[in-house]
PDB file of C-alpha atoms and ligand atoms in Angstrom:
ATOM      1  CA  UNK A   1     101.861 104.780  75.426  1.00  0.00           C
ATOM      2  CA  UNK A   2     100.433 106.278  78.601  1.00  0.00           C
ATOM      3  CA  UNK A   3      98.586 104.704  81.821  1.00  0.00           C
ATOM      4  CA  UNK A   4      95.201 106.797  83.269  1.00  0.00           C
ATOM      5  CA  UNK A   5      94.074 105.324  86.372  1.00  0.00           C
ATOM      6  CA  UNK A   6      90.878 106.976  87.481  1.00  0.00           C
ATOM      7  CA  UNK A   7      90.282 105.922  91.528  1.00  0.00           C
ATOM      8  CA  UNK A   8      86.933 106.943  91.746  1.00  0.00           C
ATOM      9  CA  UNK A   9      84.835 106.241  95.328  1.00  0.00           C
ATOM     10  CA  UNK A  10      82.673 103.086  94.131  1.00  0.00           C
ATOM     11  CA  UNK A  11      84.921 102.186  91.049  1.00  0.00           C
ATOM     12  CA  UNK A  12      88.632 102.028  89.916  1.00  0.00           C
ATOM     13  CA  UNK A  13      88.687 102.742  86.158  1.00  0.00           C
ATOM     14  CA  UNK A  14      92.177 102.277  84.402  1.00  0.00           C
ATOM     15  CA  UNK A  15      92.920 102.685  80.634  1.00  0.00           C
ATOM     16  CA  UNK A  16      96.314 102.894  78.305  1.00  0.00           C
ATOM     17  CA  UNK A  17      96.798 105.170  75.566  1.00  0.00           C
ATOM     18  CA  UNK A  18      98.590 104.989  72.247  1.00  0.00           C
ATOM     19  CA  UNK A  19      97.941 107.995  70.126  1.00  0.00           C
ATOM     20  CA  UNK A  20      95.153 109.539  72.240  1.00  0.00           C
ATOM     21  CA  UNK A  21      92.776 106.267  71.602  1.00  0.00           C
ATOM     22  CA  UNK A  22      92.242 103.674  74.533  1.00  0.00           C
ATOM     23  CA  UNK A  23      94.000 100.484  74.110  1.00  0.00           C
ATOM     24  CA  UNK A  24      93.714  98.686  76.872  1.00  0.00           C
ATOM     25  CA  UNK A  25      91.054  98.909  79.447  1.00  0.00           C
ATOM     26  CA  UNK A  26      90.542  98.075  83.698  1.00  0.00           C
ATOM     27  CA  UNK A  27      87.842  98.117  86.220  1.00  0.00           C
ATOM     28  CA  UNK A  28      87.322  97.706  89.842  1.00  0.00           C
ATOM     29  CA  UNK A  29      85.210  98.247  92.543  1.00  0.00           C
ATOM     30  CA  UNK A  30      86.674 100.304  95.128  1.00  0.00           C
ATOM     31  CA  UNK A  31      87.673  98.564  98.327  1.00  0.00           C
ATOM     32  CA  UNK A  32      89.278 100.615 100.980  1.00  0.00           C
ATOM     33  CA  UNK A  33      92.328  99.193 102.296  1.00  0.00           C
ATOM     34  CA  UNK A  34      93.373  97.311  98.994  1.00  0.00           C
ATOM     35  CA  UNK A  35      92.920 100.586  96.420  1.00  0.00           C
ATOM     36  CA  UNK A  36      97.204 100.849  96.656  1.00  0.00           C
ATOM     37  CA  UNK A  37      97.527  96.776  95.771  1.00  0.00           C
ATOM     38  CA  UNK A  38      94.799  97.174  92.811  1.00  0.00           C
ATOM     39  CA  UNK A  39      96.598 100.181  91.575  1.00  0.00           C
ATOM     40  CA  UNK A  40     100.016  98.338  91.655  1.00  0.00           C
ATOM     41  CA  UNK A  41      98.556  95.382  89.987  1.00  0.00           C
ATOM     42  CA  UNK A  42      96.776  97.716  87.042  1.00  0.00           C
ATOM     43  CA  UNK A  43     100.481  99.288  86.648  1.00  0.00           C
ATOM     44  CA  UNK A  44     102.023  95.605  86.653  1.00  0.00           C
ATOM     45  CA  UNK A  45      99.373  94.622  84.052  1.00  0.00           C
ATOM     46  CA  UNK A  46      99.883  97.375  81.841  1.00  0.00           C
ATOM     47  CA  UNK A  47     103.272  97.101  81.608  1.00  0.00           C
ATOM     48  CA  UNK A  48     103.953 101.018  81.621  1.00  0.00           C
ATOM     49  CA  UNK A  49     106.469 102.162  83.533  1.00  0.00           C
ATOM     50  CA  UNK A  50     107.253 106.154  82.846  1.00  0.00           C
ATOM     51  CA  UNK A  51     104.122 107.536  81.748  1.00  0.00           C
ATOM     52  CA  UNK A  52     101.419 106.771  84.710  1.00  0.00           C
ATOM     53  CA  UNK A  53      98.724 109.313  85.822  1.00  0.00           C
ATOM     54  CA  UNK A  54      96.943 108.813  88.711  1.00  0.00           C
ATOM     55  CA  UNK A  55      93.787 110.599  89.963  1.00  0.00           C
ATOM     56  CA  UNK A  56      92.461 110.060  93.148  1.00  0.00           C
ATOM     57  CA  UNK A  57      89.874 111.529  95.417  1.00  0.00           C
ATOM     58  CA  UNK A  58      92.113 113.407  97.527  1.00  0.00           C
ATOM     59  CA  UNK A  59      92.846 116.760  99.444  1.00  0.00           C
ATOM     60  CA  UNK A  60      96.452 116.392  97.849  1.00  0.00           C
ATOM     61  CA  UNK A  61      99.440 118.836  98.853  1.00  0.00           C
ATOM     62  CA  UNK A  62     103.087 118.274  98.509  1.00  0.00           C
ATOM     63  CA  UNK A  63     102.284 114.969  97.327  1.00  0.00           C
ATOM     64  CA  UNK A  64     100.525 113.833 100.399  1.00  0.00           C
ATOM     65  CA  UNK A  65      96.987 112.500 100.369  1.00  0.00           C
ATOM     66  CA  UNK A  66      96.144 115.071 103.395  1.00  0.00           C
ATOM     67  CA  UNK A  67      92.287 114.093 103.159  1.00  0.00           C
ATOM     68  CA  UNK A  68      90.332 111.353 100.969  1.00  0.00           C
ATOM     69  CA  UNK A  69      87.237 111.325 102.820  1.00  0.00           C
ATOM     70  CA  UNK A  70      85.409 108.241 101.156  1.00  0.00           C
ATOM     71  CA  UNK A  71      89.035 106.026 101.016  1.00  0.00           C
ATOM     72  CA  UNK A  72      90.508 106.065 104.724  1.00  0.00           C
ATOM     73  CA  UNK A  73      93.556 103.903 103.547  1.00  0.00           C
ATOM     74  CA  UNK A  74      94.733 106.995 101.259  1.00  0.00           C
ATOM     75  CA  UNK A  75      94.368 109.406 103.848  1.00  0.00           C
ATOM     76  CA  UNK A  76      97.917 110.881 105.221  1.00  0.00           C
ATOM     77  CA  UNK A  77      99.970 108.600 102.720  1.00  0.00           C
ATOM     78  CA  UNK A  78     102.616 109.990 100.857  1.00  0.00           C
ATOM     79  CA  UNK A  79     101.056 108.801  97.211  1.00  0.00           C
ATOM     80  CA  UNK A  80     104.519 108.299  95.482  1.00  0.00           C
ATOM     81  CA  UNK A  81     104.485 105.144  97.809  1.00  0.00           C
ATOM     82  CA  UNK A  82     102.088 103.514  95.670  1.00  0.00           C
ATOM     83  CA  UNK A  83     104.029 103.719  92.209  1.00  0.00           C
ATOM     84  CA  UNK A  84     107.186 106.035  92.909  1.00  0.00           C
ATOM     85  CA  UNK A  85     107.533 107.541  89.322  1.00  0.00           C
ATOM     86  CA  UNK A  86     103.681 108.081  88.891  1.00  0.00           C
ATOM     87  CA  UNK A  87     102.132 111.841  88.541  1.00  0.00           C
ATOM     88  CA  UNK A  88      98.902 112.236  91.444  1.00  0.00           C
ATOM     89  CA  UNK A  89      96.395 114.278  90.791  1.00  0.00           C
ATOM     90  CA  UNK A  90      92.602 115.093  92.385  1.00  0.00           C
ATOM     91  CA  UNK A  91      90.251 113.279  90.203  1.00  0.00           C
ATOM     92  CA  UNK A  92      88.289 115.705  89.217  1.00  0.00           C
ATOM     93  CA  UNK A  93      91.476 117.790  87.643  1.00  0.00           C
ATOM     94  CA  UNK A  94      91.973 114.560  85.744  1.00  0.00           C
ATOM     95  CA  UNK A  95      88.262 114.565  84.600  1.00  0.00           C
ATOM     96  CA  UNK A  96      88.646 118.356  83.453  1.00  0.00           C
ATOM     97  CA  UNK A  97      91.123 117.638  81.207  1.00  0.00           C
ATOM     98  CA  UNK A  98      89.760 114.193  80.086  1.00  0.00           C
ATOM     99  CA  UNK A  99      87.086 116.356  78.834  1.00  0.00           C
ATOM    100  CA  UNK A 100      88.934 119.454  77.730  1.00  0.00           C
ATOM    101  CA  UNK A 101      90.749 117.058  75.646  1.00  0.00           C
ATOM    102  CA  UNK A 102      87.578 115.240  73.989  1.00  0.00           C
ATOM    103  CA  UNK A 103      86.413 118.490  72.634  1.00  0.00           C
ATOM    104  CA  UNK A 104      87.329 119.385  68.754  1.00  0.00           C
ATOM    105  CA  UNK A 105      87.114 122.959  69.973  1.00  0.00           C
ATOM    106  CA  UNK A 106      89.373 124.265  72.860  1.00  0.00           C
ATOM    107  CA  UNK A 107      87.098 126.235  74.969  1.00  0.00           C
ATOM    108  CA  UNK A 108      88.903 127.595  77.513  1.00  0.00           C
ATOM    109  CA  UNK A 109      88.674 128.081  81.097  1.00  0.00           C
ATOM    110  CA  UNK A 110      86.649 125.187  80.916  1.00  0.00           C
ATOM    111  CA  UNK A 111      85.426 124.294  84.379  1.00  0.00           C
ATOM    112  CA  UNK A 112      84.234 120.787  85.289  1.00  0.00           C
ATOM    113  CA  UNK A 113      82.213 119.897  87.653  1.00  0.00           C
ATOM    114  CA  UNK A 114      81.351 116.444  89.271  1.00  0.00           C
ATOM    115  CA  UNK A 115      78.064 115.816  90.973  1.00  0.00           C
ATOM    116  CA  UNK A 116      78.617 111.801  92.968  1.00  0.00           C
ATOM    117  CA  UNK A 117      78.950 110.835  95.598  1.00  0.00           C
ATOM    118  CA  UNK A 118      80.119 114.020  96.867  1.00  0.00           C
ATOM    119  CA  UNK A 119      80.910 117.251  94.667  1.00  0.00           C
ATOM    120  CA  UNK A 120      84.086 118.084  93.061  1.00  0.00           C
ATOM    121  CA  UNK A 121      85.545 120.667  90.103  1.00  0.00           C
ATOM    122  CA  UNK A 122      88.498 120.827  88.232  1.00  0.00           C
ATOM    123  CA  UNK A 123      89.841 123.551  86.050  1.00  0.00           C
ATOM    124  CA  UNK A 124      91.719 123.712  82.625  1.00  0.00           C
ATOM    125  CA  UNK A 125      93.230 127.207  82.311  1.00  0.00           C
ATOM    126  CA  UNK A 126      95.218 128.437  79.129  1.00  0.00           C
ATOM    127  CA  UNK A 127      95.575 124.952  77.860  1.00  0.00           C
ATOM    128  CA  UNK A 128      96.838 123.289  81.288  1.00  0.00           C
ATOM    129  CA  UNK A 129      95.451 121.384  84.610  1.00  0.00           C
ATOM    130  CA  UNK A 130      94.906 124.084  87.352  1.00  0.00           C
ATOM    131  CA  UNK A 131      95.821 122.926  90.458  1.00  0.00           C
ATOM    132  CA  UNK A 132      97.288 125.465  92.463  1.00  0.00           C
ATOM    133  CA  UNK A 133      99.209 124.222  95.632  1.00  0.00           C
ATOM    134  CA  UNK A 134      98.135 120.818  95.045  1.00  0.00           C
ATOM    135  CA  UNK A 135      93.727 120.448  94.935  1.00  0.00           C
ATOM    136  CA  UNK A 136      92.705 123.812  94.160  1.00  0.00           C
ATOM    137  CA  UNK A 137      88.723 123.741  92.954  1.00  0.00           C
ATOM    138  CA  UNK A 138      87.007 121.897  95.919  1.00  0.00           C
ATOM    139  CA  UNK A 139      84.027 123.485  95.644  1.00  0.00           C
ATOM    140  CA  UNK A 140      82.483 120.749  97.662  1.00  0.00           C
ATOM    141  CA  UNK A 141      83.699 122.493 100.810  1.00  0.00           C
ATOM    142  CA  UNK A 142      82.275 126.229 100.409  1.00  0.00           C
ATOM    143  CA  UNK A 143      80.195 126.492 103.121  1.00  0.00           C
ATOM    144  CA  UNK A 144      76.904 127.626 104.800  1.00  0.00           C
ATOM    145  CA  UNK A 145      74.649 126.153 102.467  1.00  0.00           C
ATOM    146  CA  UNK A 146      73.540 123.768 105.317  1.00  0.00           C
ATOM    147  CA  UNK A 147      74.022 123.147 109.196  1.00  0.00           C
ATOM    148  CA  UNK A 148      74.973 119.273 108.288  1.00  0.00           C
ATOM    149  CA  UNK A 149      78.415 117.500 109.142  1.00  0.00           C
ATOM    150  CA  UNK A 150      80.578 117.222 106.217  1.00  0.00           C
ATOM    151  CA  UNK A 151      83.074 114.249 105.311  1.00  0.00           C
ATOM    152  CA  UNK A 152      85.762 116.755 105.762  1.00  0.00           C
ATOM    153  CA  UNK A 153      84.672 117.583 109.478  1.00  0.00           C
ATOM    154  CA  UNK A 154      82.951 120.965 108.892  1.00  0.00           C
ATOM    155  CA  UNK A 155      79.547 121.988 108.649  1.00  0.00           C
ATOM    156  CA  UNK A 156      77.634 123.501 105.672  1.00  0.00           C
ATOM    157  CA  UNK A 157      79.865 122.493 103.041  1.00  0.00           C
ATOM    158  CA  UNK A 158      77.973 122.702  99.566  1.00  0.00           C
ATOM    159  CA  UNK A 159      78.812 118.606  99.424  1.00  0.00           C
ATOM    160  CA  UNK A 160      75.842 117.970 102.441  1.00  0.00           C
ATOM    161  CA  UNK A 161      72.852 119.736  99.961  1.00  0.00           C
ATOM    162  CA  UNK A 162      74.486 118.287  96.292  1.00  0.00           C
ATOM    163  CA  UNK A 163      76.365 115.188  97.362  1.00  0.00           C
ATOM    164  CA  UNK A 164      74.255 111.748  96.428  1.00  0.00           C
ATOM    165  CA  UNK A 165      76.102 110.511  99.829  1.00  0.00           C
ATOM    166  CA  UNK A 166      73.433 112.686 101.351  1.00  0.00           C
ATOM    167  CA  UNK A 167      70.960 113.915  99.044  1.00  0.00           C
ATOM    168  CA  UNK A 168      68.984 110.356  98.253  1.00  0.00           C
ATOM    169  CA  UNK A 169      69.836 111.518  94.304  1.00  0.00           C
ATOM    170  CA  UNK A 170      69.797 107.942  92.826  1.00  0.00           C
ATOM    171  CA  UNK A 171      66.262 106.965  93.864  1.00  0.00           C
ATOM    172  CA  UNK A 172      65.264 110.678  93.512  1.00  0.00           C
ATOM    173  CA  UNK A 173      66.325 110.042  89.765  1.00  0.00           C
ATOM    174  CA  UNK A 174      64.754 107.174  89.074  1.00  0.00           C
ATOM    175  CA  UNK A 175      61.315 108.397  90.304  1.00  0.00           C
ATOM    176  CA  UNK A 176      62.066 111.596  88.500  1.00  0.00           C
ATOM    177  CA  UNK A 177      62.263 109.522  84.989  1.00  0.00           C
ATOM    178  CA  UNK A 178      58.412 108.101  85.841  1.00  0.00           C
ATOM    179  CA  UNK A 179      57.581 111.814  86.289  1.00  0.00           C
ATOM    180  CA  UNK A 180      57.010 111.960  89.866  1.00  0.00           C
ATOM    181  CA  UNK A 181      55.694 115.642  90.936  1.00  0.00           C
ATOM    182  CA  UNK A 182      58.130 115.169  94.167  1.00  0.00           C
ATOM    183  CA  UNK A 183      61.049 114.027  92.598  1.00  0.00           C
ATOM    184  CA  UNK A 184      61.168 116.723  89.999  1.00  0.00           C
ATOM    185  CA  UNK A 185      60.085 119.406  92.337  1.00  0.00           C
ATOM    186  CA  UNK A 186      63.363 117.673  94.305  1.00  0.00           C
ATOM    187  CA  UNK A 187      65.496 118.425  91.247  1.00  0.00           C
ATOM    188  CA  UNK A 188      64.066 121.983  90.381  1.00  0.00           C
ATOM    189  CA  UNK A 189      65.932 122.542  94.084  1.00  0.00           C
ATOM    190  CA  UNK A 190      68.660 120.884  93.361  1.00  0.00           C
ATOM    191  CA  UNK A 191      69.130 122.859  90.382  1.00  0.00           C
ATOM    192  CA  UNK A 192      68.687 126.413  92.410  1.00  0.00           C
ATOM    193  CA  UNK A 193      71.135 125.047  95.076  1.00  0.00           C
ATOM    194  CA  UNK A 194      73.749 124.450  92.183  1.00  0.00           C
ATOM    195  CA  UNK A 195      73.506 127.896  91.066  1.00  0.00           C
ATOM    196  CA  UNK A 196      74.183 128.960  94.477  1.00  0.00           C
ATOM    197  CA  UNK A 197      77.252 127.010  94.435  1.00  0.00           C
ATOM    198  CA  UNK A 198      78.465 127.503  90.871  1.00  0.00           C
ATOM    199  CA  UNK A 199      77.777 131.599  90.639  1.00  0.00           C
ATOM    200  CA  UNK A 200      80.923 132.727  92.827  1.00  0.00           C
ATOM    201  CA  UNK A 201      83.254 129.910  90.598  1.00  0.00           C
ATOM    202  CA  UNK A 202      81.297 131.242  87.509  1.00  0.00           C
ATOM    203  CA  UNK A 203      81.518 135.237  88.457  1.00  0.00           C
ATOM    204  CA  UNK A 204      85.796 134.853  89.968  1.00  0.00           C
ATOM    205  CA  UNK A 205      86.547 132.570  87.040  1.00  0.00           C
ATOM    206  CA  UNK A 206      84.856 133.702  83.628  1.00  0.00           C
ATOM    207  CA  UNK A 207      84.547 130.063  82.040  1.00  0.00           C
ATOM    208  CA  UNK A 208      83.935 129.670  78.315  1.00  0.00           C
ATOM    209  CA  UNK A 209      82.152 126.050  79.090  1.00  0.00           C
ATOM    210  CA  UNK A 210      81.251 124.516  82.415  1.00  0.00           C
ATOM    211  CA  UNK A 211      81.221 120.703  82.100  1.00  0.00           C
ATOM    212  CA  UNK A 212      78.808 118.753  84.558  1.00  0.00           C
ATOM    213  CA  UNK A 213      79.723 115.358  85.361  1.00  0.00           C
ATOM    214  CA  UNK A 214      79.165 112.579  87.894  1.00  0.00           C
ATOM    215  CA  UNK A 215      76.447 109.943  88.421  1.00  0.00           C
ATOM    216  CA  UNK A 216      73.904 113.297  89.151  1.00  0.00           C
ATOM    217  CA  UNK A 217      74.735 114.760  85.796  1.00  0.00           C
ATOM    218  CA  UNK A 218      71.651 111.940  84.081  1.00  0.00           C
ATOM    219  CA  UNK A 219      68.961 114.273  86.193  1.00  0.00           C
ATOM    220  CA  UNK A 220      70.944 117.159  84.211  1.00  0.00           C
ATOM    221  CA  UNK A 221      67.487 118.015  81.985  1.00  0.00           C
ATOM    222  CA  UNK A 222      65.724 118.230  85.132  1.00  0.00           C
ATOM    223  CA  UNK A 223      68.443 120.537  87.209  1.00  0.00           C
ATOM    224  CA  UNK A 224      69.201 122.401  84.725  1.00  0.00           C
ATOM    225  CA  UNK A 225      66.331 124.848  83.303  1.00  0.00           C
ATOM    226  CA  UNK A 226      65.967 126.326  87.546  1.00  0.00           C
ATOM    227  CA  UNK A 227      69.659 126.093  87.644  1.00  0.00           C
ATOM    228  CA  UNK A 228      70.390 128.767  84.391  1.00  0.00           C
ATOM    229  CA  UNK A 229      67.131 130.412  85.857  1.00  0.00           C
ATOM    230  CA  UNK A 230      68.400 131.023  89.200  1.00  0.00           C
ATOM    231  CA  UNK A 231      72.414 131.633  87.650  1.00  0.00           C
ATOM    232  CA  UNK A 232      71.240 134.410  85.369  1.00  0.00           C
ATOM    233  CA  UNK A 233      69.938 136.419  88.479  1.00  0.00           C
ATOM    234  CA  UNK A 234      72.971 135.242  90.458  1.00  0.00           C
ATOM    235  CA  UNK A 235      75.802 136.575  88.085  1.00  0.00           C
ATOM    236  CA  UNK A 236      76.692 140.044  87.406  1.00  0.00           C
ATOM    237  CA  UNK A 237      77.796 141.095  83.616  1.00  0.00           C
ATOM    238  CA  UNK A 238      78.256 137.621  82.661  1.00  0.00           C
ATOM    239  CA  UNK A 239      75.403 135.573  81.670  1.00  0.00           C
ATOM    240  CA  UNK A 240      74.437 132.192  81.537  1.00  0.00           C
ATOM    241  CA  UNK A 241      73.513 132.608  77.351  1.00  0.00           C
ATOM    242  CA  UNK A 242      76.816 133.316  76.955  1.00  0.00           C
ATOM    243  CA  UNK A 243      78.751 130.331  78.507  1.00  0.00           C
ATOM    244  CA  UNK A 244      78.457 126.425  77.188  1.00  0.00           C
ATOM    245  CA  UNK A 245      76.816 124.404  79.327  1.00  0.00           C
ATOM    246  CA  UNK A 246      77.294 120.600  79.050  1.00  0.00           C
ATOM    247  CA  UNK A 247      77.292 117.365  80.247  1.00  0.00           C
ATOM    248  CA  UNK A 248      80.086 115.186  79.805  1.00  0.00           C
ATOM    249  CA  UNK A 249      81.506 113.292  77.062  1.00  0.00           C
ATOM    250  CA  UNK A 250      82.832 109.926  78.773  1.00  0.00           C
ATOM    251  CA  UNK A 251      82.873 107.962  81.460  1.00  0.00           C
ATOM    252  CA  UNK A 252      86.730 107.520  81.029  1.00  0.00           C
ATOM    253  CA  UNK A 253      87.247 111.016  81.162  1.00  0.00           C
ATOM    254  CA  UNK A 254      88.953 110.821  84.396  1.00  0.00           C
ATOM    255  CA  UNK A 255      91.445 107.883  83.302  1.00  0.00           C
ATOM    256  CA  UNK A 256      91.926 109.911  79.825  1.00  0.00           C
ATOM    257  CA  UNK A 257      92.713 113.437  81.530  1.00  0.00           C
ATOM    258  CA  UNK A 258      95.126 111.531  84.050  1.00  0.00           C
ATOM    259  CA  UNK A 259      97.221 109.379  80.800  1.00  0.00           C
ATOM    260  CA  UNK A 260      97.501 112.287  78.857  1.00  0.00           C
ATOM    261  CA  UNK A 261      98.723 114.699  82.162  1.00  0.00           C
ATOM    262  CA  UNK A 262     101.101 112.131  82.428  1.00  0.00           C
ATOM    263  CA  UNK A 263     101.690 111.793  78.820  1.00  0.00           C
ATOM    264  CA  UNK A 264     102.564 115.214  78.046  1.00  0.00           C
ATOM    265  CA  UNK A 265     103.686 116.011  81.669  1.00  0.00           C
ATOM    266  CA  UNK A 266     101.497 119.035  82.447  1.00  0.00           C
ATOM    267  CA  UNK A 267     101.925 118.796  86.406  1.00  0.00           C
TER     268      UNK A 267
HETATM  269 ZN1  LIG B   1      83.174 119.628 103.627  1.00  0.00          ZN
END
């Protein structure tokens, strides 16, 4: 058995494992200043006590939270103080492999990518989690796509254009499903925008699938045709016919990819 908690920024979503299927399952709402206690009473609960992967939405490095812009509390803690024998990772590393993991067929680099609140990616590389010093992937944070304030205390950062925290991309959605001319014109942007984002991670990295997840991912049939429009002129030798494009599989992805890291202890 194996414990996945997923500490997302509006919800905590726990599961257990035995044989790669869920058997037990938790959820939360998110309430900064008592994420460590829920976490602690998910691990008392489950009664797991070796194989515990945690993903949180964190700048993480040496094991210390430096950064989780939407949870204060985590911010400059040294994570093994929550659950001392626990594996951390950045959520969205947990997501990747979640998702790597649900797929019959092993494409590989397979590069995930969460549009929420804010925007995240994670990487699966040869098999494994890539992580490189500790949160490698935060795509979120390339800049000069905008002259806004970013969570992270820059300007620019891709997050302020994609992020729903600042793009109105829940209401934007729902008028988008009644077919409003403004909404989808909204999303035909949104999709250019991503391509802007994604080509440099698609062009350095060479990805046999690129996994879009997040609460943004249900506008994904109205991002996506501008966004492989705008990709194939952004992207040199590789093109967008010959790389998977999909949305992803679960909503546990996150607490999956984070059991079986732990599991199988791949970081
Ligand atoms: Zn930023």
């Amino acid at each position: 058995m194996a414990l996945g908690i997923d500490v997302g920024g509006s919800k905590i979503l726990a599961i257990t494992i035995r044989n790669g299927k869920i058997s037990q399952e938790w959820k939360f709402p998110t309430k900064d200043g008592r994420v460590a206690n829920t976490i602690r009473k998910i691990v008392e609960e489950s009664g797991e006590r070796e194989k515990i992967g945690i993903g949180v939405p964190c700048y993480i490095r040496d094991g210390i939270c430096v950064k989780a812009p939407h949870i204060s509390e985590l911010t400059g803690m040294a994570l093994k103080k929550i659950i001392p024998d626990a594996i951390y990772m950045n959520d969205c590393t947990a997501m990747a492999y979640g998702e790597y993991y649900l797929r019959d067929e092993k494409h590989d680099p397979l590069l995930l990518v969460a549009l929420g609140t804010g925007v995240g990616a994670g990487l699966v590389l040869r098999g494994l989690p890539y992580v490189g010093r500790g949160s490698a992937m935060e795509i979120g944070h390339i800049k000069k796509f905008s002259n806004l304030e970013c969570q992270c205390g820059k300007r620019g950062c891709l997050e302020t254009i994609l992020g729903g925290r600042y793009a109105n991309t829940r209401k934007m959605y729902e008028q988008a499903v009644k077919g409003d001319a403004q909404a989808l014109k909204f999303f035909q942007e949104y999709g250019k925008k991503l391509a802007e984002g994604l080509a440099p991670a698609i062009q350095l990295l060479d990805p046999e699938i690129v996994v879009i997840g997040g609460s943004v991912s249900s506008a994904y049939p109205y991002f996506m045709p501008s966004f492989l429009e705008e990709l194939e002129a952004l992207l040199s030798y590789i093109t967008p016919d010959d790389i998977i494009f999909e949305r992803a599989k679960s909503p546990h992805s996150g607490a999956l990819g984070a059991a079986l890291i732990a599991e199988q202890r791949l970081l």
